[in-house]
């Protein structure tokens, strides 16, 4: 989140496999964090978004981003060309030690910090471990909401909590399966017979895609118009 481009720092980070999603307004950055928290390992922001911002406005902005980052478990780092804008105590209070633009040692320290966060991020680990799954959802054009449902389910399988309730996911899983089956229909994998009046028959579609003969539709996978 910065009103100025960080071309050199970005290019150095890109070499290490770090990519950026940029926002030039603090409000846009906050909204993006709220909507798509699971997409990001961390957030990097300038302490002052424009020359007209007062110190009080900067403090309020830092508080807002700090709160959102904590709520969504996204580490936030200040990357500024004005490291003396706040005192060390003020920086520590709102966001921690700042990193300084143009200082090669400070920039390298921030780059290493980003890599460290990436390595430790649970969602990142799960996406890398199940990269084939998420690559398939992207290739099929699966809705991003469904992508997050898959990630949430995998996370609870790997890191179950005492209050985990599988029934909470029942509706989400059904929506996910229906969406995937409709994508299969668009790709020509699932025949239109399984969507009479555009209403998907999930049970019969499952039997068809698993290689069986659906009980009611009697349409077998792999052979066009092959009825039993």
CSV table of C-alpha atoms in Angstrom, one decimal:
chain,number,residue,atom,x,y,z
A,1,UNK,CA,0.0,0.0,0.0
A,2,UNK,CA,2.0,3.0,-1.3
A,3,UNK,CA,1.2,6.0,-3.4
A,4,UNK,CA,4.6,5.7,-5.1
A,5,UNK,CA,6.1,2.8,-7.2
A,6,UNK,CA,8.7,0.6,-5.7
A,7,UNK,CA,10.2,-0.6,-8.9
A,8,UNK,CA,13.7,-1.5,-7.7
A,9,UNK,CA,12.6,-3.2,-4.5
A,10,UNK,CA,9.9,-5.1,-6.4
A,11,UNK,CA,12.4,-6.3,-9.1
A,12,UNK,CA,14.7,-7.6,-6.4
A,13,UNK,CA,11.8,-9.4,-4.7
A,14,UNK,CA,10.5,-10.8,-7.9
A,15,UNK,CA,13.8,-12.6,-8.5
A,16,UNK,CA,13.1,-14.4,-5.1
A,17,UNK,CA,9.6,-15.4,-6.3
A,18,UNK,CA,7.8,-12.6,-4.3
A,19,UNK,CA,4.9,-10.9,-6.2
A,20,UNK,CA,3.0,-7.8,-5.2
A,21,UNK,CA,-0.6,-6.7,-5.4
A,22,UNK,CA,-0.5,-2.9,-5.3
A,23,UNK,CA,-2.9,-0.3,-3.9
A,24,UNK,CA,-2.2,3.4,-3.9
A,25,UNK,CA,-4.9,4.4,-1.4
A,26,UNK,CA,-4.9,3.2,2.2
A,27,UNK,CA,-8.7,2.6,2.1
A,28,UNK,CA,-8.3,0.3,-1.0
A,29,UNK,CA,-5.6,-1.7,0.8
A,30,UNK,CA,-7.8,-2.1,3.9
A,31,UNK,CA,-10.8,-3.3,1.8
A,32,UNK,CA,-8.6,-5.7,-0.2
A,33,UNK,CA,-7.3,-7.2,3.1
A,34,UNK,CA,-10.8,-7.7,4.4
A,35,UNK,CA,-12.1,-9.3,1.2
A,36,UNK,CA,-9.2,-11.5,0.2
A,37,UNK,CA,-7.1,-12.0,3.4
A,38,UNK,CA,-6.2,-15.6,2.5
A,39,UNK,CA,-4.5,-14.5,-0.7
A,40,UNK,CA,-1.7,-12.6,1.0
A,41,UNK,CA,1.3,-13.5,3.2
A,42,UNK,CA,1.8,-9.9,4.5
A,43,UNK,CA,1.1,-6.3,3.8
A,44,UNK,CA,3.7,-3.6,3.2
A,45,UNK,CA,2.7,0.1,3.6
A,46,UNK,CA,4.2,3.5,3.6
A,47,UNK,CA,3.7,5.5,6.8
A,48,UNK,CA,2.5,8.6,4.9
A,49,UNK,CA,0.3,8.2,1.8
A,50,UNK,CA,0.7,11.7,0.5
A,51,UNK,CA,2.5,14.9,1.5
A,52,UNK,CA,-0.7,16.5,2.7
A,53,UNK,CA,-1.4,13.9,5.4
A,54,UNK,CA,-1.0,15.1,9.0
A,55,UNK,CA,0.6,13.1,11.7
A,56,UNK,CA,-2.8,12.4,13.3
A,57,UNK,CA,-4.2,11.1,9.9
A,58,UNK,CA,-1.2,8.8,9.6
A,59,UNK,CA,-1.7,7.5,13.1
A,60,UNK,CA,-5.3,6.8,12.4
A,61,UNK,CA,-4.5,5.0,9.2
A,62,UNK,CA,-1.8,2.9,10.8
A,63,UNK,CA,-4.2,1.9,13.6
A,64,UNK,CA,-6.8,0.8,11.0
A,65,UNK,CA,-4.4,-1.3,9.1
A,66,UNK,CA,-2.9,-2.8,12.3
A,67,UNK,CA,-6.3,-3.8,13.5
A,68,UNK,CA,-7.3,-5.4,10.1
A,69,UNK,CA,-3.9,-7.2,9.8
A,70,UNK,CA,-4.3,-8.6,13.3
A,71,UNK,CA,-7.9,-9.7,12.7
A,72,UNK,CA,-6.9,-11.5,9.5
A,73,UNK,CA,-3.5,-12.8,10.7
A,74,UNK,CA,-1.6,-10.9,8.1
A,75,UNK,CA,1.7,-9.4,9.3
A,76,UNK,CA,2.1,-5.8,8.4
A,77,UNK,CA,5.4,-4.0,7.8
A,78,UNK,CA,6.1,-0.3,7.4
A,79,UNK,CA,8.4,0.6,4.4
A,80,UNK,CA,9.0,4.3,4.4
A,81,UNK,CA,11.4,7.0,3.1
A,82,UNK,CA,10.7,9.0,6.2
A,83,UNK,CA,11.9,6.7,9.1
A,84,UNK,CA,12.1,9.8,11.4
A,85,UNK,CA,8.4,10.8,10.8
A,86,UNK,CA,7.6,9.0,14.1
A,87,UNK,CA,9.7,8.3,17.1
A,88,UNK,CA,10.9,4.7,17.7
A,89,UNK,CA,8.4,4.4,20.5
A,90,UNK,CA,5.5,5.5,18.3
A,91,UNK,CA,6.5,3.1,15.5
A,92,UNK,CA,6.7,0.3,18.1
A,93,UNK,CA,3.3,1.2,19.4
A,94,UNK,CA,1.5,1.1,16.0
A,95,UNK,CA,3.3,-1.3,13.8
A,96,UNK,CA,6.8,-2.1,14.9
A,97,UNK,CA,10.2,-1.3,13.5
A,98,UNK,CA,10.1,0.5,10.1
A,99,UNK,CA,12.1,-0.5,7.1
A,100,UNK,CA,13.8,2.3,5.2
A,101,UNK,CA,13.5,2.8,1.4
A,102,UNK,CA,16.8,3.3,-0.3
A,103,UNK,CA,18.8,1.7,2.5
A,104,UNK,CA,20.1,-1.6,0.9
A,105,UNK,CA,20.6,-3.2,4.3
A,106,UNK,CA,17.1,-2.3,5.5
A,107,UNK,CA,15.5,-3.4,2.2
A,108,UNK,CA,17.3,-6.7,2.3
A,109,UNK,CA,16.1,-7.2,5.9
A,110,UNK,CA,12.5,-6.6,4.7
A,111,UNK,CA,12.9,-9.0,1.8
A,112,UNK,CA,14.1,-11.7,4.2
A,113,UNK,CA,11.2,-11.0,6.5
A,114,UNK,CA,8.8,-11.4,3.7
A,115,UNK,CA,10.3,-14.8,2.8
A,116,UNK,CA,10.2,-15.9,6.4
A,117,UNK,CA,6.5,-15.0,6.6
A,118,UNK,CA,5.9,-16.9,3.4
A,119,UNK,CA,7.6,-20.0,4.7
A,120,UNK,CA,5.6,-19.9,7.9
A,121,UNK,CA,2.2,-19.0,6.5
A,122,UNK,CA,-0.2,-21.9,6.9
A,123,UNK,CA,-2.3,-21.1,3.9
A,124,UNK,CA,0.8,-20.9,1.7
A,125,UNK,CA,2.0,-24.3,2.9
A,126,UNK,CA,-1.3,-25.9,2.2
A,127,UNK,CA,-1.6,-24.3,-1.2
A,128,UNK,CA,1.9,-25.6,-2.1
A,129,UNK,CA,1.2,-29.1,-0.7
A,130,UNK,CA,-2.1,-29.3,-2.7
A,131,UNK,CA,-0.9,-27.3,-5.6
A,132,UNK,CA,-2.4,-29.8,-8.1
A,133,UNK,CA,-5.8,-29.2,-6.5
A,134,UNK,CA,-5.7,-25.5,-6.7
A,135,UNK,CA,-4.1,-25.6,-10.2
A,136,UNK,CA,-7.1,-27.6,-11.3
A,137,UNK,CA,-9.6,-25.2,-9.8
A,138,UNK,CA,-7.9,-22.3,-11.6
A,139,UNK,CA,-7.8,-24.2,-14.9
A,140,UNK,CA,-11.5,-25.1,-14.7
A,141,UNK,CA,-12.4,-21.5,-13.8
A,142,UNK,CA,-13.7,-22.4,-10.3
A,143,UNK,CA,-15.2,-19.5,-8.5
A,144,UNK,CA,-12.8,-17.8,-6.0
A,145,UNK,CA,-15.4,-18.4,-3.2
A,146,UNK,CA,-15.2,-22.1,-3.9
A,147,UNK,CA,-11.4,-21.9,-3.9
A,148,UNK,CA,-11.5,-20.5,-0.3
A,149,UNK,CA,-14.0,-23.2,0.8
A,150,UNK,CA,-11.6,-25.9,-0.4
A,151,UNK,CA,-8.7,-24.2,1.5
A,152,UNK,CA,-10.8,-23.9,4.6
A,153,UNK,CA,-11.7,-27.6,4.5
A,154,UNK,CA,-8.1,-28.6,4.0
A,155,UNK,CA,-6.9,-26.4,6.8
A,156,UNK,CA,-9.4,-28.0,9.2
A,157,UNK,CA,-8.3,-31.5,8.1
A,158,UNK,CA,-4.7,-30.6,8.8
A,159,UNK,CA,-5.2,-28.5,11.9
A,160,UNK,CA,-8.4,-29.6,13.5
A,161,UNK,CA,-9.7,-27.5,16.4
A,162,UNK,CA,-11.7,-28.7,19.4
A,163,UNK,CA,-14.8,-26.8,18.3
A,164,UNK,CA,-14.7,-28.0,14.6
A,165,UNK,CA,-18.2,-28.9,13.4
A,166,UNK,CA,-18.3,-30.7,10.0
A,167,UNK,CA,-22.0,-29.7,9.6
A,168,UNK,CA,-20.9,-26.1,9.3
A,169,UNK,CA,-19.4,-27.1,6.0
A,170,UNK,CA,-22.3,-29.1,4.6
A,171,UNK,CA,-23.9,-26.3,2.7
A,172,UNK,CA,-20.5,-25.0,1.5
A,173,UNK,CA,-19.4,-28.4,0.3
A,174,UNK,CA,-22.7,-28.9,-1.6
A,175,UNK,CA,-22.4,-25.5,-3.3
A,176,UNK,CA,-18.8,-26.4,-4.2
A,177,UNK,CA,-19.7,-29.7,-5.7
A,178,UNK,CA,-22.6,-28.2,-7.6
A,179,UNK,CA,-20.3,-25.5,-9.0
A,180,UNK,CA,-17.7,-28.0,-10.1
A,181,UNK,CA,-20.3,-30.2,-11.8
A,182,UNK,CA,-21.7,-27.3,-13.6
A,183,UNK,CA,-18.2,-26.4,-14.9
A,184,UNK,CA,-17.9,-30.1,-16.0
A,185,UNK,CA,-21.1,-29.6,-17.9
A,186,UNK,CA,-19.8,-26.4,-19.6
A,187,UNK,CA,-16.6,-28.3,-20.5
A,188,UNK,CA,-18.6,-31.1,-22.1
A,189,UNK,CA,-17.7,-33.7,-19.4
A,190,UNK,CA,-21.2,-33.9,-17.9
A,191,UNK,CA,-24.1,-34.2,-20.4
A,192,UNK,CA,-27.1,-31.9,-20.3
A,193,UNK,CA,-29.3,-34.8,-19.3
A,194,UNK,CA,-28.1,-34.3,-15.7
A,195,UNK,CA,-29.3,-30.7,-15.6
A,196,UNK,CA,-33.0,-30.9,-16.6
A,197,UNK,CA,-34.4,-27.3,-16.6
A,198,UNK,CA,-30.9,-26.3,-15.5
A,199,UNK,CA,-31.4,-28.0,-12.1
A,200,UNK,CA,-28.4,-30.2,-11.3
A,201,UNK,CA,-29.0,-33.7,-10.1
A,202,UNK,CA,-25.9,-34.1,-7.9
A,203,UNK,CA,-26.4,-37.7,-6.9
A,204,UNK,CA,-26.9,-39.0,-10.4
A,205,UNK,CA,-24.0,-36.8,-11.7
A,206,UNK,CA,-21.8,-38.3,-9.1
A,207,UNK,CA,-22.6,-41.9,-10.2
A,208,UNK,CA,-22.1,-40.9,-13.8
A,209,UNK,CA,-18.7,-39.2,-13.3
A,210,UNK,CA,-17.5,-42.2,-11.1
A,211,UNK,CA,-18.0,-44.5,-14.0
A,212,UNK,CA,-21.3,-46.1,-12.8
A,213,UNK,CA,-24.8,-46.2,-14.4
A,214,UNK,CA,-27.1,-43.6,-12.7
A,215,UNK,CA,-30.2,-45.3,-11.4
A,216,UNK,CA,-32.8,-42.9,-12.8
A,217,UNK,CA,-31.1,-41.2,-15.8
A,218,UNK,CA,-29.6,-44.5,-17.1
A,219,UNK,CA,-26.8,-42.7,-18.9
A,220,UNK,CA,-23.4,-44.3,-18.7
A,221,UNK,CA,-20.1,-42.4,-18.6
A,222,UNK,CA,-17.9,-42.8,-21.7
A,223,UNK,CA,-20.4,-43.9,-24.3
A,224,UNK,CA,-22.7,-41.4,-25.9
A,225,UNK,CA,-26.4,-42.4,-25.8
A,226,UNK,CA,-25.5,-45.7,-24.1
A,227,UNK,CA,-28.6,-46.6,-22.0
A,228,UNK,CA,-28.8,-49.7,-19.9
